[in-house]
């Protein structure tokens, strides 16, 4: 039993003032994905049975390349934010939580970078 007042125990443990930003970014990426996913599914279905040249030519069109980049970046950013919340909520070992957070951050960044490079190679090489 502690003689310390409850306010004294929690002082300094309050809001980090970034929860609202995280919430908004997660919602904005969700809206972006809700708009871009039907386009991506439509594009993928149109490419069923197409040869590699046709697929590359379609993805090399400026509008399709920009939309694909937006889809990829929104997807990995949204995934990182969602996994961050899951790790914060369910992993209670401090060293494991930090390790997983760093791993998720680097994995999503590397995957987004690799995707951007792949899209760039499709667009800028013939």
Protein backbone atom coordinates (compact mmCIF):
# COMPACT_ATOMS: atom_id res chain seq x y z
CA UNK A 1 0.00 0.00 0.00
CA UNK A 2 1.31 3.38 -0.95
CA UNK A 3 0.72 6.64 0.86
CA UNK A 4 1.29 8.47 -2.42
CA UNK A 5 -1.70 10.27 -3.88
CA UNK A 6 -2.99 8.70 -7.15
CA UNK A 7 -2.35 11.96 -9.01
CA UNK A 8 1.29 11.89 -7.95
CA UNK A 9 1.67 8.35 -9.30
CA UNK A 10 0.42 9.21 -12.78
CA UNK A 11 1.99 12.66 -13.14
CA UNK A 12 4.29 12.60 -16.13
CA UNK A 13 2.60 9.49 -17.55
CA UNK A 14 -0.08 11.40 -19.41
CA UNK A 15 -0.74 11.79 -23.07
CA UNK A 16 2.21 11.99 -25.42
CA UNK A 17 0.03 14.27 -27.61
CA UNK A 18 0.37 12.11 -30.73
CA UNK A 19 -2.60 9.77 -30.45
CA UNK A 20 -4.87 12.02 -32.48
CA UNK A 21 -2.32 12.30 -35.28
CA UNK A 22 -1.92 8.51 -35.38
CA UNK A 23 -5.72 8.08 -35.47
CA UNK A 24 -6.13 10.60 -38.31
CA UNK A 25 -3.32 9.14 -40.41
CA UNK A 26 -4.72 5.64 -39.97
CA UNK A 27 -8.16 6.83 -41.08
CA UNK A 28 -6.77 8.78 -44.05
CA UNK A 29 -4.77 5.79 -45.26
CA UNK A 30 -7.90 3.65 -44.84
CA UNK A 31 -9.88 6.05 -47.03
CA UNK A 32 -7.07 6.09 -49.60
CA UNK A 33 -7.06 2.28 -49.64
CA UNK A 34 -10.85 2.18 -49.90
CA UNK A 35 -10.61 4.32 -53.04
CA UNK A 36 -7.51 2.67 -54.55
CA UNK A 37 -8.31 -1.00 -53.89
CA UNK A 38 -11.20 -1.21 -56.39
CA UNK A 39 -8.92 0.35 -59.02
CA UNK A 40 -6.17 -2.16 -58.20
CA UNK A 41 -8.57 -5.13 -58.35
CA UNK A 42 -9.99 -3.87 -61.66
CA UNK A 43 -6.47 -3.44 -63.09
CA UNK A 44 -5.39 -6.89 -61.89
CA UNK A 45 -8.51 -8.52 -63.38
CA UNK A 46 -7.93 -6.73 -66.70
CA UNK A 47 -4.37 -8.10 -66.78
CA UNK A 48 -5.41 -11.75 -66.29
CA UNK A 49 -4.08 -13.66 -69.27
CA UNK A 50 -2.09 -10.71 -70.63
CA UNK A 51 1.51 -11.13 -71.66
CA UNK A 52 4.39 -9.45 -69.79
CA UNK A 53 4.77 -6.71 -72.40
CA UNK A 54 1.11 -5.67 -72.06
CA UNK A 55 1.29 -5.65 -68.26
CA UNK A 56 4.48 -3.54 -68.31
CA UNK A 57 2.99 -1.15 -70.86
CA UNK A 58 -0.17 -0.75 -68.80
CA UNK A 59 1.73 -0.12 -65.56
CA UNK A 60 4.09 2.29 -67.34
CA UNK A 61 1.23 4.66 -68.16
CA UNK A 62 1.64 7.72 -65.91
CA UNK A 63 -1.80 7.54 -64.28
CA UNK A 64 -1.48 3.83 -63.49
CA UNK A 65 2.06 4.30 -62.15
CA UNK A 66 1.01 7.15 -59.86
CA UNK A 67 -2.03 5.25 -58.60
CA UNK A 68 0.09 2.14 -58.01
CA UNK A 69 2.63 4.16 -56.01
CA UNK A 70 -0.17 5.75 -53.98
CA UNK A 71 -1.69 2.31 -53.37
CA UNK A 72 1.63 0.78 -52.27
CA UNK A 73 2.60 3.65 -49.96
CA UNK A 74 -0.87 3.81 -48.41
CA UNK A 75 -0.88 0.05 -47.94
CA UNK A 76 2.45 -0.15 -46.15
CA UNK A 77 1.85 2.98 -44.06
CA UNK A 78 -1.57 1.69 -42.98
CA UNK A 79 -0.11 -1.74 -42.20
CA UNK A 80 2.66 -0.20 -40.10
CA UNK A 81 0.20 1.89 -38.10
CA UNK A 82 -2.11 -1.06 -37.53
CA UNK A 83 0.69 -3.39 -36.47
CA UNK A 84 2.02 -0.70 -34.14
CA UNK A 85 -1.31 -0.60 -32.31
CA UNK A 86 -1.50 -4.40 -32.11
CA UNK A 87 2.02 -4.62 -30.69
CA UNK A 88 1.34 -1.84 -28.17
CA UNK A 89 -1.86 -3.53 -27.03
CA UNK A 90 -0.77 -7.16 -26.81
CA UNK A 91 2.99 -7.28 -26.22
CA UNK A 92 3.81 -6.49 -22.59
CA UNK A 93 7.51 -7.35 -22.48
CA UNK A 94 9.33 -4.02 -23.02
CA UNK A 95 12.36 -5.32 -24.95
CA UNK A 96 10.17 -7.49 -27.20
CA UNK A 97 7.77 -4.62 -27.88
CA UNK A 98 10.59 -2.28 -28.91
CA UNK A 99 12.21 -5.00 -31.03
CA UNK A 100 8.96 -5.76 -32.84
CA UNK A 101 8.18 -2.06 -33.37
CA UNK A 102 11.60 -1.51 -34.95
CA UNK A 103 11.26 -4.67 -37.07
CA UNK A 104 7.82 -3.64 -38.36
CA UNK A 105 9.03 -0.11 -39.13
CA UNK A 106 12.03 -1.35 -41.12
CA UNK A 107 10.10 -4.15 -42.86
CA UNK A 108 7.36 -1.77 -44.04
CA UNK A 109 9.89 0.87 -45.11
CA UNK A 110 11.97 -1.67 -47.04
CA UNK A 111 8.91 -3.20 -48.68
CA UNK A 112 7.61 0.24 -49.73
CA UNK A 113 11.04 1.20 -51.07
CA UNK A 114 11.38 -2.07 -53.00
CA UNK A 115 7.90 -1.57 -54.45
CA UNK A 116 8.71 2.00 -55.49
CA UNK A 117 11.94 0.87 -57.15
CA UNK A 118 10.10 -1.92 -58.98
CA UNK A 119 7.42 0.49 -60.21
CA UNK A 120 10.13 2.96 -61.23
CA UNK A 121 11.95 0.29 -63.21
CA UNK A 122 8.73 -0.61 -65.00
CA UNK A 123 8.02 3.03 -65.83
CA UNK A 124 11.51 4.18 -66.81
CA UNK A 125 12.88 1.11 -68.61
CA UNK A 126 11.51 -0.18 -71.84
